[in-house]
Coordinates of C-alpha atoms and ligand atoms in Angstrom, one line a residue:
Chain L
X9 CA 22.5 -13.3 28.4
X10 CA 21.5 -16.1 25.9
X11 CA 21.5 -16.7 22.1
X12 CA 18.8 -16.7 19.9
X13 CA 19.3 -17.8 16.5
X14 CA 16.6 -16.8 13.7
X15 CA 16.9 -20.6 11.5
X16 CA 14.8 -18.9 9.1
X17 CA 17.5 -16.4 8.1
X18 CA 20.7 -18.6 9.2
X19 CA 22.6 -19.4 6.4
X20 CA 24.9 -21.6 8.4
X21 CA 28.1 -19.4 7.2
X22 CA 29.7 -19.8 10.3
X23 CA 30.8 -16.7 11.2
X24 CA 29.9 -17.1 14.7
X25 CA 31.9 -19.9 14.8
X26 CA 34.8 -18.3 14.4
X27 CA 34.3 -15.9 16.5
X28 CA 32.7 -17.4 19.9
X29 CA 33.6 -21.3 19.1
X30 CA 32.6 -22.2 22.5
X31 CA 29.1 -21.1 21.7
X32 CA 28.6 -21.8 18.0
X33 CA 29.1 -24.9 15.8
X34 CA 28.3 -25.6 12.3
X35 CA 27.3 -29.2 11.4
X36 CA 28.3 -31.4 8.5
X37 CA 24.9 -30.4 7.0
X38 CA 26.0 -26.7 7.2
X39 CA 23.5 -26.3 10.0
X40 CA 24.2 -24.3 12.9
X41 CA 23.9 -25.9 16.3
X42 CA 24.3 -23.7 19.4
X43 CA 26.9 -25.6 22.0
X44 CA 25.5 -23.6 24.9
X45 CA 22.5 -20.9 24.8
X46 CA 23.6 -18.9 27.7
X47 CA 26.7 -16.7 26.8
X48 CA 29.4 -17.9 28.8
X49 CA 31.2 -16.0 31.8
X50 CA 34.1 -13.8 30.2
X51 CA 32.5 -14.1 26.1
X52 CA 30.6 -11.4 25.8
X53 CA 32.2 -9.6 23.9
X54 CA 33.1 -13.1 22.0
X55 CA 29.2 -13.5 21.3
X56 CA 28.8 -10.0 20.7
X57 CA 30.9 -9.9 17.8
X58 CA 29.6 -12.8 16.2
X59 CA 26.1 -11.4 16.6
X60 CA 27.7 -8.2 14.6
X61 CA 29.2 -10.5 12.5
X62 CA 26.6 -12.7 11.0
X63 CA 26.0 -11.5 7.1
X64 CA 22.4 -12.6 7.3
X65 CA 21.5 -11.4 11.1
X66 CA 20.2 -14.2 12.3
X67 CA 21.6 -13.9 15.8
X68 CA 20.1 -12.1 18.7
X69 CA 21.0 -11.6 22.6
X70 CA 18.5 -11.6 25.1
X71 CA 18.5 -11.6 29.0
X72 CA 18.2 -14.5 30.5
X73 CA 15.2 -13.7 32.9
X74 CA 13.2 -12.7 29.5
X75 CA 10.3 -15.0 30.0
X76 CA 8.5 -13.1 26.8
X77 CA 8.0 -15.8 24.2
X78 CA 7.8 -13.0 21.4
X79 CA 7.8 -15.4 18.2
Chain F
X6 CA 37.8 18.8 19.2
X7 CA 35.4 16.8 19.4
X8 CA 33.0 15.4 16.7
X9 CA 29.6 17.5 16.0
X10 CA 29.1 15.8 12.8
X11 CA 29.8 12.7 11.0
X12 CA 29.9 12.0 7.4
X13 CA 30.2 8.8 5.7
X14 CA 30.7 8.5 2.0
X15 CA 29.0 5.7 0.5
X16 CA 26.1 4.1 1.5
X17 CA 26.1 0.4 1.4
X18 CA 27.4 -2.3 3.6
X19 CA 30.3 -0.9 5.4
X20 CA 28.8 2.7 5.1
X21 CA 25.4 1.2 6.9
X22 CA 27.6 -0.3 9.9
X23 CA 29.5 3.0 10.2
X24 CA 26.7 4.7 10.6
X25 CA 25.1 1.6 13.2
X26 CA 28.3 1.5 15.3
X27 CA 28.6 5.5 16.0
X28 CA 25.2 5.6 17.4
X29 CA 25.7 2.2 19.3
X30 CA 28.6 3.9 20.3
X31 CA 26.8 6.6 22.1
X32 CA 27.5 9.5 19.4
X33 CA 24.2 12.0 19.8
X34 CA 25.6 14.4 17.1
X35 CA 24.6 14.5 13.5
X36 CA 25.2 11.9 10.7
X37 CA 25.1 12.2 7.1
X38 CA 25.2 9.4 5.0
X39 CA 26.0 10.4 0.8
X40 CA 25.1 7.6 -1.4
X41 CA 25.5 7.7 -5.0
X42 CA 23.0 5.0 -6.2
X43 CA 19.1 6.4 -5.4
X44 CA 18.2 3.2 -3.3
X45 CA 18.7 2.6 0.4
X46 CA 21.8 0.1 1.4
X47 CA 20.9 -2.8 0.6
X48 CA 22.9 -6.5 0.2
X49 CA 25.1 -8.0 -2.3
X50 CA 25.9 -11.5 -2.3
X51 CA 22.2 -12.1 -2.7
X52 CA 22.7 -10.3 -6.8
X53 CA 24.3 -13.5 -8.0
X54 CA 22.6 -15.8 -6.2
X55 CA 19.0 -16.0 -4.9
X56 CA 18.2 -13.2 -6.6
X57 CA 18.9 -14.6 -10.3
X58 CA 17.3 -17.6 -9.5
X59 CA 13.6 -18.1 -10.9
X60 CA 12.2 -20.5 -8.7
X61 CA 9.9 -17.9 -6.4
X62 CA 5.8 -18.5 -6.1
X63 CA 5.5 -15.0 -5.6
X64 CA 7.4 -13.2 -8.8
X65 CA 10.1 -11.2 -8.7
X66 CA 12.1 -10.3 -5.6
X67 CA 12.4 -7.6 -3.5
X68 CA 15.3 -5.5 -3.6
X69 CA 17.6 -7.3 -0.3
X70 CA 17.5 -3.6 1.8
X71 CA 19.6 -4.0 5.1
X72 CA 17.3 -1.3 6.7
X73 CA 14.1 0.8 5.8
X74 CA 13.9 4.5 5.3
X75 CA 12.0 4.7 8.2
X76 CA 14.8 3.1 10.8
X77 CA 17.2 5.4 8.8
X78 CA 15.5 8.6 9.5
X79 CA 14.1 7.5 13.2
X80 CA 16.2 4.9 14.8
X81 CA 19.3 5.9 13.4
X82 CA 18.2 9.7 13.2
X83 CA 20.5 9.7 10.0
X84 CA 20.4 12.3 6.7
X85 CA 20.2 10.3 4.0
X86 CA 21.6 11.7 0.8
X87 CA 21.4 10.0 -1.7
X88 CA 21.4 9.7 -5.6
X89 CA 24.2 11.5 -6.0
X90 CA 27.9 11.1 -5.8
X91 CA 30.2 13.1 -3.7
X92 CA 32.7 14.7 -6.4
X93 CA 35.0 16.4 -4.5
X94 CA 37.0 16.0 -0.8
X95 CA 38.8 19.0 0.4
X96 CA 40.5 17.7 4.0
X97 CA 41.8 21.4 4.4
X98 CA 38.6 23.1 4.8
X99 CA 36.6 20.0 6.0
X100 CA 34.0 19.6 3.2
X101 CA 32.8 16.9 0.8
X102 CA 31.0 18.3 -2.4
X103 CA 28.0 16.8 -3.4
X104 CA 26.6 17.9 -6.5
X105 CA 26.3 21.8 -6.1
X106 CA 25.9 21.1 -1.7
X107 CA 28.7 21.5 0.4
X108 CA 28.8 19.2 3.3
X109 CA 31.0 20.5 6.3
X110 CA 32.6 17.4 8.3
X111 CA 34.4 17.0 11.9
X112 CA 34.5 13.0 11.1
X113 CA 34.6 11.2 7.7
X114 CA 34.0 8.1 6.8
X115 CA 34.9 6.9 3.1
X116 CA 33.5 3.5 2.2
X117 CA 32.7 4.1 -1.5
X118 CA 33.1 0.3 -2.3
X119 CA 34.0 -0.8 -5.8
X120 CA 32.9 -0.8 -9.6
X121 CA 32.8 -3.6 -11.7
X122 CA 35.3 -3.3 -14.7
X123 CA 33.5 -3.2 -18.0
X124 CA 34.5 -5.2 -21.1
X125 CA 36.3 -2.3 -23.7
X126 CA 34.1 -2.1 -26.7
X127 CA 30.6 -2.9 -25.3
X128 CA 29.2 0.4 -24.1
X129 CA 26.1 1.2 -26.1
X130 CA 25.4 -2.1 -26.9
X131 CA 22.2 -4.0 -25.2
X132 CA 22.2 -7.2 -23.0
X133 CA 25.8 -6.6 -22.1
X134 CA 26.2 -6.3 -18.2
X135 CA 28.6 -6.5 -15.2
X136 CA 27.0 -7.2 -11.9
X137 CA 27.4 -5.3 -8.8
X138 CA 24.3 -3.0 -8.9
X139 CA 20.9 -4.2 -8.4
X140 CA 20.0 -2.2 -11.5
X141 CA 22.4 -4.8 -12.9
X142 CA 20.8 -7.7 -11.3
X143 CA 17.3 -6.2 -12.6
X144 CA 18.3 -6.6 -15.9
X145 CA 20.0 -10.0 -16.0
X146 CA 17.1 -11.5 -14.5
X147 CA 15.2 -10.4 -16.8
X148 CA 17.2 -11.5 -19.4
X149 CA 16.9 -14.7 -17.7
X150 CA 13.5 -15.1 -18.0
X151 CA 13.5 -14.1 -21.5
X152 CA 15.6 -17.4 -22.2
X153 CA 18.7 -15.8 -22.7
X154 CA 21.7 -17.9 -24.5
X155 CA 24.4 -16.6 -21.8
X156 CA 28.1 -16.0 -22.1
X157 CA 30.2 -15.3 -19.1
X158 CA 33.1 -13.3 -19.0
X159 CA 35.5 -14.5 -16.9
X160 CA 35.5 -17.4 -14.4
X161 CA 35.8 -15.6 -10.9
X162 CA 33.3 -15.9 -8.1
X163 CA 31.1 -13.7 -9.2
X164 CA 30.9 -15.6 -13.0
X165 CA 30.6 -18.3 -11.8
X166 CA 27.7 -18.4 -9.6
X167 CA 26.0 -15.9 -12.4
X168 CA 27.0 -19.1 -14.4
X169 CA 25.5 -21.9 -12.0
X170 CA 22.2 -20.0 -11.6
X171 CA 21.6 -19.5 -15.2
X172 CA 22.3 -23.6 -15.4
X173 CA 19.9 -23.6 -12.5
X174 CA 16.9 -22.3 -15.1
X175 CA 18.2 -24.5 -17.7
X176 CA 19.7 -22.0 -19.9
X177 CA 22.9 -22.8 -21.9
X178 CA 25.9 -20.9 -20.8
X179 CA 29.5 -20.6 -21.8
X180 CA 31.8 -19.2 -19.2
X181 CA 35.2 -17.1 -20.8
X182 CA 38.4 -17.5 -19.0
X183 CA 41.5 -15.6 -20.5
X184 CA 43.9 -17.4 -17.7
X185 CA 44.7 -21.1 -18.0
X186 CA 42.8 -21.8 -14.7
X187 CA 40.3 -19.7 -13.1
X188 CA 40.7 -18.2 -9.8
X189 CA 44.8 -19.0 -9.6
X190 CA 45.2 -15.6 -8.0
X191 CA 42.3 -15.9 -5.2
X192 CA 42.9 -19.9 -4.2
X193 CA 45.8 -21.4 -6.0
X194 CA 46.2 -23.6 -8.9
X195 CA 45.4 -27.0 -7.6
X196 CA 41.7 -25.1 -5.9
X197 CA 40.8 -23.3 -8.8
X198 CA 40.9 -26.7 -11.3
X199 CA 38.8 -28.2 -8.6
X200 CA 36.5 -25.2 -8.5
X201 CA 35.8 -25.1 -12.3
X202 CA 35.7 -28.8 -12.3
X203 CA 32.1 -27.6 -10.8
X204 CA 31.1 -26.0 -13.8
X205 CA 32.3 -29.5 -16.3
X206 CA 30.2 -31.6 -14.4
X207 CA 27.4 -29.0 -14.7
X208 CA 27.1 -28.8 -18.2
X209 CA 28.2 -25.4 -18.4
X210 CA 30.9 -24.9 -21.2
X211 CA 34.2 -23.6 -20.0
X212 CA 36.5 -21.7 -22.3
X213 CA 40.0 -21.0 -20.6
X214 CA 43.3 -20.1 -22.4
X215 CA 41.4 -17.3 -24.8
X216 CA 40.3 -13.8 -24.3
X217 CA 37.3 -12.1 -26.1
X218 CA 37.8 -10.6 -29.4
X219 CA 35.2 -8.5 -29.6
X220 CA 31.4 -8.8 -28.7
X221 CA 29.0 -8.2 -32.0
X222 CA 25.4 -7.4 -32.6
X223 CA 23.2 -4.6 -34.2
X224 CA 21.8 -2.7 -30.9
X225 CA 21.5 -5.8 -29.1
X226 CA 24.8 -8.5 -28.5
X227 CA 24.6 -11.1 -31.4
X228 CA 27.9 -13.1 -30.6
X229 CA 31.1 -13.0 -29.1
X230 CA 33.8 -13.7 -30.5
X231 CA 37.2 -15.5 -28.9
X232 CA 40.8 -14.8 -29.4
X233 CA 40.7 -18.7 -31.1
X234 CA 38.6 -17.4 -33.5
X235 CA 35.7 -19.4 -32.4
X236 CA 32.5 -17.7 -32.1
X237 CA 29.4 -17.7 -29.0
X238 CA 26.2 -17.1 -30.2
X239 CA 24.8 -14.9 -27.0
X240 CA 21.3 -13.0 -26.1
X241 CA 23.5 -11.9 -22.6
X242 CA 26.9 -11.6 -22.1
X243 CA 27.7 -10.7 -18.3
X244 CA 31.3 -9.3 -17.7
X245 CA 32.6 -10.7 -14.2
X246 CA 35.9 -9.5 -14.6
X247 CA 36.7 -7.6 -11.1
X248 CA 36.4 -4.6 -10.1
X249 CA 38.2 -1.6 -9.1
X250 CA 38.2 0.6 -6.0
X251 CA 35.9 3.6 -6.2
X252 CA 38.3 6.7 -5.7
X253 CA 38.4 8.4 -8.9
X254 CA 36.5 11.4 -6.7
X255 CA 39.5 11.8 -4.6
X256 CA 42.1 12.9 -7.1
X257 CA 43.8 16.5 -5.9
X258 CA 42.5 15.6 -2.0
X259 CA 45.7 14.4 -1.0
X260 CA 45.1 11.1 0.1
X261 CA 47.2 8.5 -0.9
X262 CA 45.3 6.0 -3.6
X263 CA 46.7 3.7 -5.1
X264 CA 44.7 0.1 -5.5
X265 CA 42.3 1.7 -2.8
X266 CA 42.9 4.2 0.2
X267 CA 45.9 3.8 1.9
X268 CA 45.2 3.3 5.7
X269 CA 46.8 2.5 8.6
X270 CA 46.3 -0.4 11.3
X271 CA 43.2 1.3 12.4
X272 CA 41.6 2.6 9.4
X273 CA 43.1 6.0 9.7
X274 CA 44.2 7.9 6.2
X275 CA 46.6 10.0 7.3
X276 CA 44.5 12.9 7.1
X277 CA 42.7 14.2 9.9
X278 CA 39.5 13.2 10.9
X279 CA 39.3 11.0 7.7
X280 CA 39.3 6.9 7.8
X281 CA 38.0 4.4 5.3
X282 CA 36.2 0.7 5.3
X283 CA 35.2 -2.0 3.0
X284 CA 36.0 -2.4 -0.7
X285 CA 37.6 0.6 -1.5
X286 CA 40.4 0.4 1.9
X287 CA 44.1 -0.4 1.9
X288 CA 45.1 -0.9 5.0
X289 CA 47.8 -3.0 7.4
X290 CA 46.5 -5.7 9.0
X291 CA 48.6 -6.3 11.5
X292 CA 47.8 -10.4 11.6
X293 CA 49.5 -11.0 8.2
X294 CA 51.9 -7.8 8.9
X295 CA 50.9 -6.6 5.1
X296 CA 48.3 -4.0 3.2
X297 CA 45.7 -6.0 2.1
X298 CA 42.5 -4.7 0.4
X299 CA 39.6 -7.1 0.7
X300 CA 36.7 -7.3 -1.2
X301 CA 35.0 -9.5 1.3
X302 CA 31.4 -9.1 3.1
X303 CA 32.6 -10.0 6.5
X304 CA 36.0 -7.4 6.6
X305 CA 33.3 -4.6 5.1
X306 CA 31.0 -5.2 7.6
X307 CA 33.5 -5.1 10.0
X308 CA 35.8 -1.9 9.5
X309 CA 32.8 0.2 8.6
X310 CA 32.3 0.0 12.7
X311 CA 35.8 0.0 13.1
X312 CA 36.5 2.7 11.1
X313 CA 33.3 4.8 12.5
X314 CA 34.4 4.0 16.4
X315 CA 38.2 5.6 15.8
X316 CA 37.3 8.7 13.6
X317 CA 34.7 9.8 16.8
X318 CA 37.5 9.0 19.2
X319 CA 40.7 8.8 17.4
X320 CA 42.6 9.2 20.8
X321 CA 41.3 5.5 21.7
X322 CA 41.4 4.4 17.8
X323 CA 41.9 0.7 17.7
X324 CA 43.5 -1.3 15.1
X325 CA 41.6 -3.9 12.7
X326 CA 43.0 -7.0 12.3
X327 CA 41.1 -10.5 10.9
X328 CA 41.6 -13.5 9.0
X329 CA 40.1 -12.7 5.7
X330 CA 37.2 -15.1 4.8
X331 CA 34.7 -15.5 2.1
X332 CA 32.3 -17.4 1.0
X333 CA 30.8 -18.5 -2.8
X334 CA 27.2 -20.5 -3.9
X335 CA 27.8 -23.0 -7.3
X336 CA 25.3 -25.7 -8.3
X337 CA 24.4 -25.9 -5.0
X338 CA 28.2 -26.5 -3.7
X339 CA 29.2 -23.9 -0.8
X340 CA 32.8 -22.8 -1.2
X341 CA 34.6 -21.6 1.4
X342 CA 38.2 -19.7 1.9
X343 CA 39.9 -18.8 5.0
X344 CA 43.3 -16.5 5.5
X345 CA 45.3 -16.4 2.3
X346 CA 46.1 -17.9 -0.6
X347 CA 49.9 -17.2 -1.8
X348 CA 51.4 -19.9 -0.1
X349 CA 54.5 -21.6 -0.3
X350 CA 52.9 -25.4 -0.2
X351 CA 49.1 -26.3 -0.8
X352 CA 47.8 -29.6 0.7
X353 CA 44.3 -31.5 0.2
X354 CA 44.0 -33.0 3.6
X355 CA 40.4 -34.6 3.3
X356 CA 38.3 -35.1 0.3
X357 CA 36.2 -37.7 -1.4
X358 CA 37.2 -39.7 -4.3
X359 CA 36.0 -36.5 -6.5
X360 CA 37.2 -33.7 -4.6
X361 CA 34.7 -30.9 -6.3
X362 CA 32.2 -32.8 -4.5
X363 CA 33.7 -32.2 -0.8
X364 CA 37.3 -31.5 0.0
X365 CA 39.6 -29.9 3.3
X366 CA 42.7 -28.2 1.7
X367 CA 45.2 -26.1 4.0
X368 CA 47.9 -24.0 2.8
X369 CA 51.2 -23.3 4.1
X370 CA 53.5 -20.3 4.7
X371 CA 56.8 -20.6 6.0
X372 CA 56.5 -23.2 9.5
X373 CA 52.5 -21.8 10.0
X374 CA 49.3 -22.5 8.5
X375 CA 48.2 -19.6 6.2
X376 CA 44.9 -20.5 4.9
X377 CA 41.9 -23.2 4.5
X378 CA 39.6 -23.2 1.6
X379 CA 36.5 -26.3 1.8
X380 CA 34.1 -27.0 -0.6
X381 CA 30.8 -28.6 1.1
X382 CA 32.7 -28.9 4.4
X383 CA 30.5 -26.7 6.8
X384 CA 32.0 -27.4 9.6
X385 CA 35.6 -27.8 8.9
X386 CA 36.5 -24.4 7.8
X387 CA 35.9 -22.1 10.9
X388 CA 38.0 -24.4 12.9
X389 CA 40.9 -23.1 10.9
X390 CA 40.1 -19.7 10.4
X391 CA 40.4 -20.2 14.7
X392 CA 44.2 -21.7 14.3
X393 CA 45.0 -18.8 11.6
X394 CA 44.2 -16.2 13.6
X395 CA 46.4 -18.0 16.3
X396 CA 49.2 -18.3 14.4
X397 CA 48.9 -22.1 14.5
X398 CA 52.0 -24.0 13.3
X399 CA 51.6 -25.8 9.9
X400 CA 52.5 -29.3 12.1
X401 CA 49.6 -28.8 14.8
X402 CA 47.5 -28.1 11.5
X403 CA 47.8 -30.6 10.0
X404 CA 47.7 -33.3 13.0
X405 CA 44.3 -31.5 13.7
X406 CA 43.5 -32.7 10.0
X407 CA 44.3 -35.9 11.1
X408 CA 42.0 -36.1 13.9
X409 CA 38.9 -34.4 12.3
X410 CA 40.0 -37.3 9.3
X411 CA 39.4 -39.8 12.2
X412 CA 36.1 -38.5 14.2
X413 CA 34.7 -38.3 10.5
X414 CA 36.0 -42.4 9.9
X415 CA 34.1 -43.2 13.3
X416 CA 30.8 -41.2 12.8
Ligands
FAD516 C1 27.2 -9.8 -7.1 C2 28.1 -9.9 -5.9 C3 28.2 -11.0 -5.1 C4 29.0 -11.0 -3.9 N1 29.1 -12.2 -3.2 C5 29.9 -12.3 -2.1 C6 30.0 -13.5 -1.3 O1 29.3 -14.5 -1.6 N2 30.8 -13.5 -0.2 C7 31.5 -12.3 0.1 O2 32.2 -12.4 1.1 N3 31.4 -11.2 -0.6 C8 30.6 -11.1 -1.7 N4 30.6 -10.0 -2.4 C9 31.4 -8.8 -2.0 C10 30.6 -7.9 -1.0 O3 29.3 -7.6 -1.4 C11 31.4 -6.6 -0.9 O4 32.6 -6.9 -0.2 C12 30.7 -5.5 -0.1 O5 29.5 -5.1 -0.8 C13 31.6 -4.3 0.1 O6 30.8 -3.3 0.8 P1 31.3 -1.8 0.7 O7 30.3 -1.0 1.5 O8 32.7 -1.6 1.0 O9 31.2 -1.3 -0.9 P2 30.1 -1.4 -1.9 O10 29.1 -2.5 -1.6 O11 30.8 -1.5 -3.3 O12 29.3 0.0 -1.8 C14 29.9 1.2 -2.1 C15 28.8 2.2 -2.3 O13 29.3 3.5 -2.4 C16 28.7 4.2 -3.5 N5 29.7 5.2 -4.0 C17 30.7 5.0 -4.8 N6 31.3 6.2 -5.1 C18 30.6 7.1 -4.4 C19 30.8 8.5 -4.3 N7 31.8 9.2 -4.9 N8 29.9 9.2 -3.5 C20 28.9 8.5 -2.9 N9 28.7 7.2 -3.0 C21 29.6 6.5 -3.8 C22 28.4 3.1 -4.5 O14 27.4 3.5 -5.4 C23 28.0 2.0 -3.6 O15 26.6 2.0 -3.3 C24 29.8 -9.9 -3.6 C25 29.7 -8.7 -4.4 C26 28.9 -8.7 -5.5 C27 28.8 -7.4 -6.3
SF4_517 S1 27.1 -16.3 11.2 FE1 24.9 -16.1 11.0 S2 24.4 -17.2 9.1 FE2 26.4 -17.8 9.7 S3 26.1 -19.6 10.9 FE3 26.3 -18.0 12.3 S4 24.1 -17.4 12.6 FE4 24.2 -18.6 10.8

């Protein structure tokens, strides 16, 4: 599976990054950088939460073989 | 027994995730969601922030729904009910009492939230308003853009970015604080001087040490007058002095209420088949090994699902523990708090020369680090909010200060 983050709605609150640090980073400029797109082995559940978590849902999963550029 | 029908009591933020999880969860049965106020669930932080403000091309702002009716009634196959309150819980025979409609449940959710304490004396009198509603919101926008000359009661979160968004239009405001230093009880003494600091440098007046008299005017507020005797000429006076768990209903149910609904670890009242989230729950979280009622986005969001998960499956109920976190937008400054704030020792371990401009500060409890609170340091707060929930010792906290302090020097 791999991230998708919506910068639109991002706030750069940093919930994820609390909860799946491996994966999520806030910058110095309260931007939020992803450290890796592809969810990694074992932090599903990790990114999962984080994608529950986020108070402006700006964070998505996909599969990784989706080739469909929707947006 | 298992669960034919769920009902959750409140519909906003924690009653919307309720309602999400259970059918994420696989539940195919029937959901019921009672809502008092006539609009769908919709967001709150947005009230005192973006939605005050009057900078938008394309006039006023829509109402910040989570979901439309639409996903309610299709996706979520979900009976709304709402405009109402529900008036009466009786756990023995398994019914919630919504205006003159019974509603049977196997599974209850309560996550009625929180009311905004009014101001004694006002009622009746126009341009006087708390904010937790977006009827409230409505109406102090609008008293925005009429020019309003704006006094704020009290200097919590909520005040205070009311306050820095009225500043943001250019309108004079006076902020009221009947403590010596606002927000002592959410981040300390030292944080909370910092914090209103914000509001000096803004040019918005702050007032702390005196109480409101009384509030004066014909039908509309005139003035308001301060325990000093002084006297605040105001068009809008908007009252951001807390608010209070929403259980009056439950009186004579036999739950136990006091401060919010008692819970345990996992949400569960004591009374079967009934659990509650957000606002309006008490319960143990078993990270700090104390009750704690939160009124927090991010532990609302989160024990609404909680809660909805155990009361379809009780046997498997899991408990809810976190590191409480919020969040707060002034003058453009983001403020953010980790953990907990009654500590036994507060330090500011990075800051600039003015810390209300950017600051680190960590507080300690016994040998551990407790909390973190940052102002317009993004990226340094989640890093603690990691050791919290670890348990970190106050020593590894504050050497990974120290290092953060040096990969800052270097960059
Ligand atoms: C202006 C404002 C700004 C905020 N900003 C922040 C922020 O920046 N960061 C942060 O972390 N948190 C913030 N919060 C707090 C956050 O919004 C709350 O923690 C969250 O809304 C709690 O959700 P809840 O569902 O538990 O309760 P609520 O949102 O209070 O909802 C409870 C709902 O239940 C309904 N209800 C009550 N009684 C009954 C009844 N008897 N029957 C049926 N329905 C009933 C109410 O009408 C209400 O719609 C803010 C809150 C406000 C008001
Ligand atoms: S939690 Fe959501 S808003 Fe916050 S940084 Fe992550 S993606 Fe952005």
């Amino acid at each position: 599976m791999k991230v998708v983050v919506d910068y639109g709605k991002c706030t750069g609150l940093g919930i994820c990054e609390s909860l799946a640090p491996d994966v999520f980073e806030v910058n110095d400029d309260g931007e939020l950088e992803l450290k890796q797109s592809s969810v990694p082995e074992g932090q599903l559940e990790d990114v999962e939460a984080a994608v529950e978590g986020c108070p402006t849902e700006a964070l998505r999963l996909e599969p990784d073989d989706s080739s469909a550029d929707t947006e | 027994m298992s669960v034919e029908h769920l009902v959750v009591v409140g519909a906003s933020l924690a009653g919307l995730r309720a309602v999400e999880a259970a059918r994420k969860a696989g539940f195919d049965g029937r959901i019921t969601l009672v809502g008092a106020e006539e609009h769908l669930p919709y967001d709150r932080p947005p009230l005192s922030k973006a939605f005050l403000e009057g900078d938008r091309l394309d006039g006023a702002p829509e109402i910040p729904l989570f979901r439309s009716g639409e996903t309610f009634r299709h996706e979520l196959d979900v009976h709304l009910m709402l405009g109402e309150p529900a008036t009466v819980l009786d756990p023995e025979r398994k019914v919630v009492c919504v205006g003159q409609r019974e509603v049977a449940y196997d599974a209850l959710v309560l996550a009625t939230g929180a009311t905004a304490r009014d101001l004694p004396g006002t009622q009746g009198l126009d341009g006087v308003h708390t904010l937790r509603t977006v009827d409230d919101a409505v109406a102090v926008r609008a008293a925005f853009e009429g020019g309003a000359r704006t006094v704020v009661v009290g200097a919590g979160f909520i005040g205070s970015e009311v306050a820095a968004t009225a500043r943001k239009r250019g309108l004079d405001v006076t902020v009221v604080e009947t403590l010596p230093t606002p927000l002592q009880a959410a981040v300390g003494r030292t944080m909370g001087e910092i914090c209103s600091s914000l509001h000096t440098r803004n040019a918005t007046g702050l007032r702390c040490g005196v109480s409101v008299d009384s509030v004066e005017g014909r039908a509309r507020v005139e003035r308001v007058v301060l325990s000093d005797g002084s006297v605040l000429d105001a068009d809008l006076v908007v009252v951001g002095i807390g608010a209070a768990p929403s259980t009056g209903w439950l009186a004579g149910s036999g739950l136990v209420v006091d401060d919010g609904i008692h819970c345990d670890a996992t949400l569960w009242t004591g009374v079967e088949g009934v659990y509650a989230a957000g606002d309006v729950a008490r319960w143990y979280n078993p990270l700090f090994g104390r009750a704690m009622r939160l009124e927090h986005w991010t532990s609302a969001a989160e024990q609404g699902a909680r809660a909805a998960r155990n009361a379809l499956d009780p046997a498997t109920a899991r408990s809810y523990s976190t590191v409480p976190y919020f969040w707060s937008d002034w003058y453009g400054s983001r403020i953010q708090f980790v953990g907990v704030a009654d500590a036994d020792e507060l330090v500011i371990v990075d800051a600039d020369p003015d810390p209300g401009s950017r600051c680190v500060a960590l507080y300690r409890a016994g040998d551990s680090v407790a909390g973190a609170m940052t102002i317009n340091a993004p990226t340094e707060i989640m890093k603690y909010r990691g050791m919290i929930a670890k348990k970190a010792s106050w020593r590894d906290a504050l050497s990974f200060a120290e290092s953060r302090r040096a990969v800052a020097g270097v960059s």
